[in-house]
Coordinates of C-alpha atoms and ligand atoms in Angstrom, one line a residue:
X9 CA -10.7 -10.3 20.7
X10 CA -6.9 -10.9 19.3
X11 CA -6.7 -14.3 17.7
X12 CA -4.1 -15.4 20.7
X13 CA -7.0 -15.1 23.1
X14 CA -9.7 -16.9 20.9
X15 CA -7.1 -20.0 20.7
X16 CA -6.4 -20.2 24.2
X17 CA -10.0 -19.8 25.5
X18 CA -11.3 -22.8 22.7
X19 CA -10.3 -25.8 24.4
X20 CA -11.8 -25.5 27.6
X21 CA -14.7 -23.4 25.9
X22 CA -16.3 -26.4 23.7
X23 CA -15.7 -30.1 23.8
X24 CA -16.1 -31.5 20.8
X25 CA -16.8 -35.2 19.5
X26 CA -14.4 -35.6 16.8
X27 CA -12.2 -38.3 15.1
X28 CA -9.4 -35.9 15.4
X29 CA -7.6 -33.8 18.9
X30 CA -5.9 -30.4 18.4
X31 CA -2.2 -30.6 18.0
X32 CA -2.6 -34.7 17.1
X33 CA -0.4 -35.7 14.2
X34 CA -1.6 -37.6 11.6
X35 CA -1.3 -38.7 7.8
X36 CA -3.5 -37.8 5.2
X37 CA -4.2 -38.4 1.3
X38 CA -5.1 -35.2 -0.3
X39 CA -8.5 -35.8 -2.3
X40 CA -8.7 -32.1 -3.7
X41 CA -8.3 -28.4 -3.3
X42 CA -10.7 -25.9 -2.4
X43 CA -12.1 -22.7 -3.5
X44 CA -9.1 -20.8 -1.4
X45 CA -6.2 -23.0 -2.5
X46 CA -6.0 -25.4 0.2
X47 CA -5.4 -29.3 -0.1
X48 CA -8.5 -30.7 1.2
X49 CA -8.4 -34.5 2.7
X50 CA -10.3 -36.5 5.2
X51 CA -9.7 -38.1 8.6
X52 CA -12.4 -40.7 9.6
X53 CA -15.3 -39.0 7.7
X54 CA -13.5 -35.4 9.2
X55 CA -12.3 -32.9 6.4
X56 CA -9.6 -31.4 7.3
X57 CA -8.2 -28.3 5.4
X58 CA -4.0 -28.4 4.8
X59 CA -2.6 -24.9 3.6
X60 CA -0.1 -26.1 1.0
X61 CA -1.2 -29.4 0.3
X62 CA -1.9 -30.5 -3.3
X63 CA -4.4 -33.2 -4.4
X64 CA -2.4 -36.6 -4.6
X65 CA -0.5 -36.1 -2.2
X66 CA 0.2 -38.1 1.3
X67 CA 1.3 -35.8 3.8
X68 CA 2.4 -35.9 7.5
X69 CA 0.2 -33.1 9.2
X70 CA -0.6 -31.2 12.7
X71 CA -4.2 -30.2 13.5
X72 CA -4.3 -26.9 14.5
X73 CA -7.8 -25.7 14.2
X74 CA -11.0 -27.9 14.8
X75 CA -14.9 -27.0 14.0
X76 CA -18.2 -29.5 14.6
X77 CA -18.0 -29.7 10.5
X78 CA -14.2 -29.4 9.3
X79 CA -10.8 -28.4 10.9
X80 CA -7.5 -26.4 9.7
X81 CA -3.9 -28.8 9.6
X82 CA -0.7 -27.2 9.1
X83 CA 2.0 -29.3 6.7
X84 CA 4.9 -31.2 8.3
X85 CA 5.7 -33.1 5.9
X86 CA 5.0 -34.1 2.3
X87 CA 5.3 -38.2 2.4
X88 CA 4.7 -38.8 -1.6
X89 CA 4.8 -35.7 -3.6
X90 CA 2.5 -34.5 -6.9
X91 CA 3.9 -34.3 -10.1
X92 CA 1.9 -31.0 -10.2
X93 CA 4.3 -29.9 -7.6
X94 CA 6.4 -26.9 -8.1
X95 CA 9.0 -25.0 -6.8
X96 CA 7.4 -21.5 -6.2
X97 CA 10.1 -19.1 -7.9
X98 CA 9.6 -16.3 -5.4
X99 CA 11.7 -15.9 -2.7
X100 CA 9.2 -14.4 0.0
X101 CA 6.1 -16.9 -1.1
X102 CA 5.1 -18.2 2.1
X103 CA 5.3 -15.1 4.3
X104 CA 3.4 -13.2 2.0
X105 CA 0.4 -14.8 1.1
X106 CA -0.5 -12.0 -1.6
X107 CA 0.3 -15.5 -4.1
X108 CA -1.7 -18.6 -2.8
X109 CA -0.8 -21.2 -6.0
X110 CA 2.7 -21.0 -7.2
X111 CA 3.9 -24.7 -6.1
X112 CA 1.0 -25.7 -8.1
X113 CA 2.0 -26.2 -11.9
X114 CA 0.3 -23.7 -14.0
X115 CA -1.5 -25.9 -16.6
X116 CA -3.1 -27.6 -13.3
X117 CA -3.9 -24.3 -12.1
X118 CA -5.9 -23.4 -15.2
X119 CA -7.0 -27.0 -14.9
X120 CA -8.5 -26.3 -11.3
X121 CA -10.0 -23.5 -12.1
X122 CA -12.3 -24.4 -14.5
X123 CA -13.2 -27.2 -12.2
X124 CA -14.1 -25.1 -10.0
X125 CA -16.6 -23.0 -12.3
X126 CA -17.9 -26.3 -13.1
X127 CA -18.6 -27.3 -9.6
X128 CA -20.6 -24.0 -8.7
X129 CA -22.4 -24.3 -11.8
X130 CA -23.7 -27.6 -10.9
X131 CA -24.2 -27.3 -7.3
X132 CA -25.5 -23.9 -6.5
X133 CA -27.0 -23.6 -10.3
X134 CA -28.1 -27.1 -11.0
X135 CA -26.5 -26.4 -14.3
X136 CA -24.9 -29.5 -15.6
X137 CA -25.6 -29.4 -19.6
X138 CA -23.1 -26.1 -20.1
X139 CA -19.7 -26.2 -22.1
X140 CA -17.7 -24.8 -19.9
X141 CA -14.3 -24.5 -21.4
X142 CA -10.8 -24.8 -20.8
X143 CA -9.4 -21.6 -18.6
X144 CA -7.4 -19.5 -21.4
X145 CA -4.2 -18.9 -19.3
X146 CA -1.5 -16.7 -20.2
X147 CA 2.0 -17.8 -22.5
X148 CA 3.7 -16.1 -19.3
X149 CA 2.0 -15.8 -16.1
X150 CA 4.3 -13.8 -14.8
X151 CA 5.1 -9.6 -14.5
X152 CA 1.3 -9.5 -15.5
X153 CA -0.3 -7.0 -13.0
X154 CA 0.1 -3.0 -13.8
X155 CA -1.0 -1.9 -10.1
X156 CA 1.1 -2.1 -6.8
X157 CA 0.2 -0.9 -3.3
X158 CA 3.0 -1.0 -1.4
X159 CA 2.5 -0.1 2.2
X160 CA 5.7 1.7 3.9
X161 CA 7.9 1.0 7.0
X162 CA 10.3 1.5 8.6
X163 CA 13.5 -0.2 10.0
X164 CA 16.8 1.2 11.2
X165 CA 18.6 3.0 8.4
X166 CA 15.5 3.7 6.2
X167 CA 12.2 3.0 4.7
X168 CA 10.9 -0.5 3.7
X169 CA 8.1 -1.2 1.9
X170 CA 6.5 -4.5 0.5
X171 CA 3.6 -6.7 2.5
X172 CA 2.4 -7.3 5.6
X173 CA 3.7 -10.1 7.2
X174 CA 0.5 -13.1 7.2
X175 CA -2.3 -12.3 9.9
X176 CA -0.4 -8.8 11.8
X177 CA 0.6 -5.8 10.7
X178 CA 4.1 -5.3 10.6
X179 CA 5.2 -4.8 7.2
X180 CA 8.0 -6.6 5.6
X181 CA 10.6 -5.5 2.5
X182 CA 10.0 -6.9 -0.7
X183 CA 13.1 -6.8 -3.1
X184 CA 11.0 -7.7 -6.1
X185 CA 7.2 -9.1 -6.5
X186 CA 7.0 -11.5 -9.4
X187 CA 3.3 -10.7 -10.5
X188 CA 4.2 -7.1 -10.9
X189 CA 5.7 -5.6 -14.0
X190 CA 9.3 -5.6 -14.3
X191 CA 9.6 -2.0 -13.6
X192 CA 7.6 -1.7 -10.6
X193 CA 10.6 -3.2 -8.2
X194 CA 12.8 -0.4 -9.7
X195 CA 10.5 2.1 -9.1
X196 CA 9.5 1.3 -5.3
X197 CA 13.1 0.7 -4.7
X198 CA 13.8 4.3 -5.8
X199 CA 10.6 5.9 -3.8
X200 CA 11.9 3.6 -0.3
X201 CA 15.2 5.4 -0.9
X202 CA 15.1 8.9 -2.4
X203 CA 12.0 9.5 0.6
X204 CA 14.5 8.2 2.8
X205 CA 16.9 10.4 2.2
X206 CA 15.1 13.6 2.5
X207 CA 13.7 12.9 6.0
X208 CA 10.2 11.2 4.7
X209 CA 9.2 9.3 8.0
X210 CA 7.0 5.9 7.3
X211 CA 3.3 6.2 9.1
X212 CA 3.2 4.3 12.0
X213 CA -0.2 2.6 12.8
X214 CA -0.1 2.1 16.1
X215 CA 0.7 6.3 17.2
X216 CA -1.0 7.3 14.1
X217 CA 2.7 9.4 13.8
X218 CA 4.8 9.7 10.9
X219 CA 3.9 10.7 6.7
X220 CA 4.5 8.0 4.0
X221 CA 1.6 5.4 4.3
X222 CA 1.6 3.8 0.9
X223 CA 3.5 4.1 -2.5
X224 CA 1.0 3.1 -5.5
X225 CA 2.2 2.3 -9.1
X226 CA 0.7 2.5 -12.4
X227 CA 2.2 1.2 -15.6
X228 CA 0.5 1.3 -18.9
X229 CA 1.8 -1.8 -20.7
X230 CA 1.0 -1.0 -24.0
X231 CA 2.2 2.5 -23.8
X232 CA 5.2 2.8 -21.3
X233 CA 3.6 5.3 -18.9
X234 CA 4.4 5.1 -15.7
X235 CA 2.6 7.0 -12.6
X236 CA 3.5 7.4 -9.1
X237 CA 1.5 7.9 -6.1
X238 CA 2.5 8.8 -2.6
X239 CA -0.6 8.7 0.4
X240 CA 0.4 10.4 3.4
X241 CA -1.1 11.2 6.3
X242 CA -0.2 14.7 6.1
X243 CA -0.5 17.6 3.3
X244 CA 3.2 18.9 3.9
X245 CA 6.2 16.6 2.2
X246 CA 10.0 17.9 3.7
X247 CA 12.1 19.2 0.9
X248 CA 9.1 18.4 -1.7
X249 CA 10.5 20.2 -4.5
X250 CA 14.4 18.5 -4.4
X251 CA 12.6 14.8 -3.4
X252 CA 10.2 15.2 -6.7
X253 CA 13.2 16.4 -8.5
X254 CA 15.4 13.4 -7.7
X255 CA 12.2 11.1 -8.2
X256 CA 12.0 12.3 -11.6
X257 CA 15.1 12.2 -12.3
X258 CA 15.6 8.2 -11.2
X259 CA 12.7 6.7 -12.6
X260 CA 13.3 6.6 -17.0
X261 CA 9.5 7.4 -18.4
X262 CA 7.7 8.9 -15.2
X263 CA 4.7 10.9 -16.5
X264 CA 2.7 11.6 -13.5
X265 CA 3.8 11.6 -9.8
X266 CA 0.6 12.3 -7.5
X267 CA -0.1 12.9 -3.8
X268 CA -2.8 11.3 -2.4
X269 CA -3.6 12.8 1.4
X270 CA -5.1 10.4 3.8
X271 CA -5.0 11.4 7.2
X272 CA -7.6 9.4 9.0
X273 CA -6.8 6.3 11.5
X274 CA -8.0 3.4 8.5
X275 CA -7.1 0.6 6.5
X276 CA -8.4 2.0 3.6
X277 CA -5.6 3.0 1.3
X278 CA -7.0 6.1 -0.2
X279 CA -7.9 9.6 1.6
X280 CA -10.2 12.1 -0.3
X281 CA -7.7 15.0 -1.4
X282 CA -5.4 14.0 -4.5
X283 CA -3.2 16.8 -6.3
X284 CA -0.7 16.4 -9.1
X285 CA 3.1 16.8 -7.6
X286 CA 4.4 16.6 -11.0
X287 CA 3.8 16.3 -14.5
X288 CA 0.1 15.1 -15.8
X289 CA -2.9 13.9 -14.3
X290 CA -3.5 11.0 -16.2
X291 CA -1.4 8.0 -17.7
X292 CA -2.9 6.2 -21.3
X293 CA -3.0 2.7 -21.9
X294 CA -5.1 0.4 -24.9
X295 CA -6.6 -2.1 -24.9
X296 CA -7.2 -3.8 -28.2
X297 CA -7.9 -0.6 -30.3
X298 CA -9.8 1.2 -27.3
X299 CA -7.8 3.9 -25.8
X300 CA -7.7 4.8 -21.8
X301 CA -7.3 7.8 -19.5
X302 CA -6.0 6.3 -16.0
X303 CA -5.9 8.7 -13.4
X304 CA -4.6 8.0 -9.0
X305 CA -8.2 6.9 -8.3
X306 CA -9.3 5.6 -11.7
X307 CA -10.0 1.8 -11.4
X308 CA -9.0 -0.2 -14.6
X309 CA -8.2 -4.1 -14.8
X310 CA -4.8 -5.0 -13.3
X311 CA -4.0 -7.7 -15.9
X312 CA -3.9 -5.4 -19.4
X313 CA -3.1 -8.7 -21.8
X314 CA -5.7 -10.9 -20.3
X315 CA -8.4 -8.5 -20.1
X316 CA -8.2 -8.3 -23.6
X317 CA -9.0 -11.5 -24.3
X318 CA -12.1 -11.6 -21.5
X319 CA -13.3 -8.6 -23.3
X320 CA -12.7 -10.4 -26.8
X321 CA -14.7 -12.9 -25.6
X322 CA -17.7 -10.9 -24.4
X323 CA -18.1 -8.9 -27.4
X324 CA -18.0 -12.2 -29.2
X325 CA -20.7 -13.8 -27.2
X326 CA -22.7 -10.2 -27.7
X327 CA -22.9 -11.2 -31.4
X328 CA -23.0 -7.8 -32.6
X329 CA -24.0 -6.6 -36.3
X330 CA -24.2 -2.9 -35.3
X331 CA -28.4 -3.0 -35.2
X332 CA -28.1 -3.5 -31.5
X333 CA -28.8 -1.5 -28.7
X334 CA -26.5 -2.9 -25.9
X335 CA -26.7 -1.8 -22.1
X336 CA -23.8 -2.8 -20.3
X337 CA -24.3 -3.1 -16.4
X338 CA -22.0 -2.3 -13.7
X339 CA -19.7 -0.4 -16.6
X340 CA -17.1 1.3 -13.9
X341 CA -14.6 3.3 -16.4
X342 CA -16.7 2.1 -19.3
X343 CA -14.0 -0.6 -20.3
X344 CA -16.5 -3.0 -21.8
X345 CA -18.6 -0.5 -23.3
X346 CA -16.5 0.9 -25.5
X347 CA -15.0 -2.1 -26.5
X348 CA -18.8 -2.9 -27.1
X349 CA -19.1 0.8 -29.0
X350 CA -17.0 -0.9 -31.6
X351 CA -19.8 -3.0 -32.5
X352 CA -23.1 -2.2 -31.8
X353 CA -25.3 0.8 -32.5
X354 CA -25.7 2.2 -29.3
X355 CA -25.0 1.1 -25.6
X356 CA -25.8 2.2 -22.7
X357 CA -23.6 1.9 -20.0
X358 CA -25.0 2.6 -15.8
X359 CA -22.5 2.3 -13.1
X360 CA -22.5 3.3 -8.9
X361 CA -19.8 5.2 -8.6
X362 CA -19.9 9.0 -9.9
X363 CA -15.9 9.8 -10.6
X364 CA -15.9 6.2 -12.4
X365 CA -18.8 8.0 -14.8
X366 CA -16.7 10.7 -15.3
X367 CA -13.8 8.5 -16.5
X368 CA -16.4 6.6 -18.6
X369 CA -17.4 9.5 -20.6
X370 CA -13.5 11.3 -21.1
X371 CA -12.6 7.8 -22.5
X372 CA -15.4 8.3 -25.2
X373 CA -14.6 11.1 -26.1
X374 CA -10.9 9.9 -26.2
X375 CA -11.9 7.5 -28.6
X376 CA -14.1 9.8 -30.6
X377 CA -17.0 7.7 -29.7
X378 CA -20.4 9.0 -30.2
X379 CA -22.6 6.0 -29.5
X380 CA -22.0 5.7 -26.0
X381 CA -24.0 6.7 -22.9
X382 CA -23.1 6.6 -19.7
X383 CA -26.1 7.2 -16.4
X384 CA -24.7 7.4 -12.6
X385 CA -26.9 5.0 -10.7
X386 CA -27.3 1.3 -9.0
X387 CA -28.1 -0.6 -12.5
X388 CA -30.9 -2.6 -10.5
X389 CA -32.7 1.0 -10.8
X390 CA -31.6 2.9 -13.6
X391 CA -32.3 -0.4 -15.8
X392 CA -36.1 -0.9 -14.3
X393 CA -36.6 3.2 -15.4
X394 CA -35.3 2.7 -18.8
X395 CA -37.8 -0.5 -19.3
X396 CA -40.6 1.6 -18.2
X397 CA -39.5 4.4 -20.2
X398 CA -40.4 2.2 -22.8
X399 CA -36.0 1.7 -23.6
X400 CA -35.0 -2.0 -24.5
X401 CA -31.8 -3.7 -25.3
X402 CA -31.4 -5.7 -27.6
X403 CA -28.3 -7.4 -25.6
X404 CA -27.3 -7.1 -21.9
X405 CA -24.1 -7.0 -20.3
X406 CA -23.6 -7.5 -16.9
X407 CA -20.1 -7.6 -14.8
X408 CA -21.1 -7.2 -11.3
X409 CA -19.1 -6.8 -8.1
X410 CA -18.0 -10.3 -6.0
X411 CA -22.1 -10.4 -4.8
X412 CA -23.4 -10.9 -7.8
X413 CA -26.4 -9.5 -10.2
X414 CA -29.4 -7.2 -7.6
X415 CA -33.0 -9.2 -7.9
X416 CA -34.4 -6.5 -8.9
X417 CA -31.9 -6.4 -11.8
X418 CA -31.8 -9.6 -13.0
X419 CA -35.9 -9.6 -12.6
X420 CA -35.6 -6.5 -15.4
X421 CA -33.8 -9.0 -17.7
X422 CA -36.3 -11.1 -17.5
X423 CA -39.3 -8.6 -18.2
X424 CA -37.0 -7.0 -21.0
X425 CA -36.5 -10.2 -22.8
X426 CA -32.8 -9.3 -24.5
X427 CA -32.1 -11.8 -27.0
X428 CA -28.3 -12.6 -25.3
X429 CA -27.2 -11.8 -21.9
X430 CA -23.7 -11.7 -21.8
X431 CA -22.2 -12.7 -17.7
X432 CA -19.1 -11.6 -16.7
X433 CA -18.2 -12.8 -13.1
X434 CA -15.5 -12.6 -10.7
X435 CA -17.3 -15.2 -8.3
X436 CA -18.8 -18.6 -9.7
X437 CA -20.2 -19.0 -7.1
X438 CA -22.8 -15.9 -7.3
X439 CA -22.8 -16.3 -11.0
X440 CA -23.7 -19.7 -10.5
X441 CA -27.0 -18.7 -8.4
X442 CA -28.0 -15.6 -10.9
X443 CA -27.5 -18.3 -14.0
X444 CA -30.4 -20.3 -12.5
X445 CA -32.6 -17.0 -12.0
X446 CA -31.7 -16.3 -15.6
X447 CA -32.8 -20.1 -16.5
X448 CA -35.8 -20.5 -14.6
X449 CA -37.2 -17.2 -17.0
X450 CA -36.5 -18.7 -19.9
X451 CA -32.3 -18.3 -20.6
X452 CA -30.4 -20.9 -21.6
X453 CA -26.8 -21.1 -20.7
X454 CA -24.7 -22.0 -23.5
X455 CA -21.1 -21.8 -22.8
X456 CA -18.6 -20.6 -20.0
X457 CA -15.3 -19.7 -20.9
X458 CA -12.7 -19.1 -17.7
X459 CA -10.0 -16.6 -17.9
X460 CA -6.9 -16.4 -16.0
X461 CA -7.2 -12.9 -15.2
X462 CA -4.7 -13.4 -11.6
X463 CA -2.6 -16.4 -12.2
X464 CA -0.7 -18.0 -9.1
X465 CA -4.0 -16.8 -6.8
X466 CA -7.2 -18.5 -6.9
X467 CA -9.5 -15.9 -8.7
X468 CA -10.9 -16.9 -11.8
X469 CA -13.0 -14.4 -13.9
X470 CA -15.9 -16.7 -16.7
X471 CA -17.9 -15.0 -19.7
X472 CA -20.9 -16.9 -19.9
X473 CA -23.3 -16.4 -23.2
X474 CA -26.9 -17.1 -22.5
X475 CA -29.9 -16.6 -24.9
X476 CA -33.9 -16.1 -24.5
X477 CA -34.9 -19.8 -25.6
X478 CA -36.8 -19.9 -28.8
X479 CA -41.1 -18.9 -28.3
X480 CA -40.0 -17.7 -24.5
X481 CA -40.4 -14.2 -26.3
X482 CA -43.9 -14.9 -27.6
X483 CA -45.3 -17.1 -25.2
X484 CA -45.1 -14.7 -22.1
X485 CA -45.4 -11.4 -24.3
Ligands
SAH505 N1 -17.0 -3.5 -16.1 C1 -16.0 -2.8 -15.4 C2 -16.1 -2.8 -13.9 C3 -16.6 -4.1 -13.2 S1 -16.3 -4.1 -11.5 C4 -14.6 -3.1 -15.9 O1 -14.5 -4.2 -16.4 O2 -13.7 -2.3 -15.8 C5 -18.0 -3.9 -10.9 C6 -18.4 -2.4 -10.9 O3 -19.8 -2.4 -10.4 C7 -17.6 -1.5 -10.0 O4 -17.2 -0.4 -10.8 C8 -18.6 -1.0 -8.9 O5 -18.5 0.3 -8.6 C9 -19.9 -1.2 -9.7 N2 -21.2 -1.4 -8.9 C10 -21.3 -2.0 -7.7 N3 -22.6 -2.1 -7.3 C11 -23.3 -1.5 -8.3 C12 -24.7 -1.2 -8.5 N4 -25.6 -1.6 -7.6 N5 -25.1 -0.6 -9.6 C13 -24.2 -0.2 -10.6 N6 -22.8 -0.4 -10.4 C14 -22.4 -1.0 -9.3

């Protein structure tokens, strides 16, 4: 069912007993926002959700969607403004939602964030004694990211590329994307019209017609290198060899430009055939003194300078003399174990997904590191092996996907009794329920640090440092 049916079949469907009627106006004091960025205030006892809205302020609002428990309102008006209020610097903000934050100050940003780990922590944890400290932000939170996907169009007299314009699919041109790095504009820019040129027709959803689906750019911010990858539905590009040429020829320190064949009717950006069009396979970026091989499919942080510092901190928390054996969880391309590796005598890093294994291990031997292992395998069955293999760690590492830690995992922890547990977490919210796992075993949590790894969006990445409490080892040995 389209959303334009669902509306129109809700009124007469359900009548409910609320304070408020759809499509009422009414005026509102913004108490606070919520975990997606919306200004959150209350009508009568009803909270109502305002897109846009900041905390402080009085606004003039419509409601537009209403539930038994809470309802959406759309801004009219703002009637007295926060001095956290900004004016969002890029141009296309509103229509393209990829940004949810930039008319919110960014020191109040970093501000709400941390709030926010602090309200998880104490309300799905029932973890209220923790430092949890300030968000480190960045000196300039902007041009951070070194990944676009940029999904193609078309309109009369060429391709267009950019974002989908908010809840359909038509796709919109984007001049320039203000989270991106400086070159990536440029670079798009030259793709939308060099393609054009040589008869590159955009894919078209709907009759599942048409070649260029979506342009993807990689930028190594410590090294220059620059990769470009075109996903099309079909194998064949017209006039490949003159477009690459001209490709090459526009974009100042190209080192790779790959093709990426996707021909199935999806969503999902990559198809399962890549080949090099032009020059190398892979692009190299570091990170702190760690060295990395990123190839088309290759996942690796999007925000190179702030990664750094999450990192920092987790090896910091780990506490390492170089006795310990580390196992790091959930390693993807093995980006926290090597930084680990540094460190620590040997660690042990198990991740899901078999090319990201592969990565792992070239980017040892990259580094000439010799103390690393890498297993294939979900962590929450590899780990339980090694522990009855009779394999401990002396510290664990965990950065799981947005779910959170398995049971069965965190249950391992708990028999293998690591002397620090070191949490990184994309979603307080699930970190929040696997701290009090951790604490009910015998973990303490000690601190929480925030980083700003997406700023203007409402993501926020923590490193938490938790130890075995003292005689937990003995007592239940
Ligand atoms: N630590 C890495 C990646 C973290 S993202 C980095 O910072 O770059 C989380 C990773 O967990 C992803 O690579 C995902 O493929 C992997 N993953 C998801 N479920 C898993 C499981 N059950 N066992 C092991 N790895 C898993």
């Amino acid at each position: 069912m389209s959303n334009k049916q669902r509306k129109k079949s809700s009124p007469a469907a359900v009548r409910l007993d609320l304070p408020v009627e759809k499509n009422q106006t009414l005026e509102l004091t913004i108490e606070d926002l919520s975990h997606e960025g919306n200004g959150v205030g209350r009508y009568e006892g009803y909270t109502l959700f305002v897109p846009g809205a900041l905390p402080g302020e009085k606004v003039s609002v419509k409601a537009t969607r209403l539930t038994k428990k809470y309802g959406y309102a759309r801004l009219l008006d703002i009637v007295e403004t926060s001095a956290d209020r900004r004016e969002p610097p890029c141009p296309i903000y509103k229509r393209c939602g990829g940004c949810t934050l930039q008319h919110f100050d960014y020191e109040a940003q970093l501000a709400f964030k941390r709030k926010l780990v602090e309200d998880n922590l104490r309300r799905i944890g029932k973890i209220e004694n923790v430092i949890v400290h300030p968000t480190i932000g960045m000196e300039d939170p902007w041009r951070y990211r070194n990944k676009a996907q940029i999904p193609i169009g078309e309109e009369e007299g060429g391709l267009v590329g950019g974002f989908y314009a908010q809840r359909s699919h038509e796709i919109v041109n984007m001049e320039k994307c203000l989270i991106q790095h400086e070159k990536t504009d440029y670079v798009i820019e030259q793709v939308k019209r060099i393609a054009g040129k040589h008869g590159v027709r955009a894919y078209q959803e709907e009759t599942h017609s048409g070649l260029l689906r979506h342009v993807v750019t990689k930028i190594g911010f410590a090294t220059g290198e620059l990769m470009v990858v075109l996903i099309t539905k079909e194998d064949k590009i017209p006039n490949q060899e003159a477009l690459i040429e001209e490709l090459v020829e526009s974009i100042p320190g190209v080192k790779s430009v790959v093709q990426n064949v996707n021909p199935k009717r999806t969503n999902v950006i990559f198809g399962d055939v890549t080949r090099v069009l032009w020059g190398e396979e892979y692009i190299y970026d570091t990170i702190g003194d760690v060295k990395f091989a990123i190839s088309a499919r290759s996942f690796y942080q999007v925000n190179p300078v702030q990664t750094e510092r999450l990192y920092g901190k987790a090896l910091e928390y780990a506490a390492l003399t170089g006795e310990e054996n580390v196992i790091d969880a959930y390693c993807g391309i093995g980006t926290i174990s090597l930084f680990l590796a540094q460190k620590a005598k040997q660690v042990f890093g198990v991740e899901i997904v078999p090319d990201a294994i592969e990565d792992a291990k070239r980017n040892a031997v990259l580094n000439g590191m010799e103390n690393v292992t890498f297993a294939v395998g979900e962590a929450e069955r590899v780990i339980p092996r090694w522990y009855e293999e009779g394999n401990k760690a002396d510290v664990i590492v965990v950065d799981p996907p947005r779910k959170g830690c398995d049971e069965a995992l965190l249950q391992t922890i708990l028999d293998m009794k690591p002397e620090r547990v070191v949490y990184v977490s994309c979603n307080p919210s699930t970190l929040a329920r696997d701290l009090r796992v951790l604490e009910d075993g015998g973990y303490e949590t000690v601190e929480v640090q925030p980083v700003d790894m997406f700023p203007h969006t409402t993501h926020v990445e923590c490193v938490v440092r938790l130890y075995l409490k003292k005689g937990k080892q003995k007592a239940s040995a």
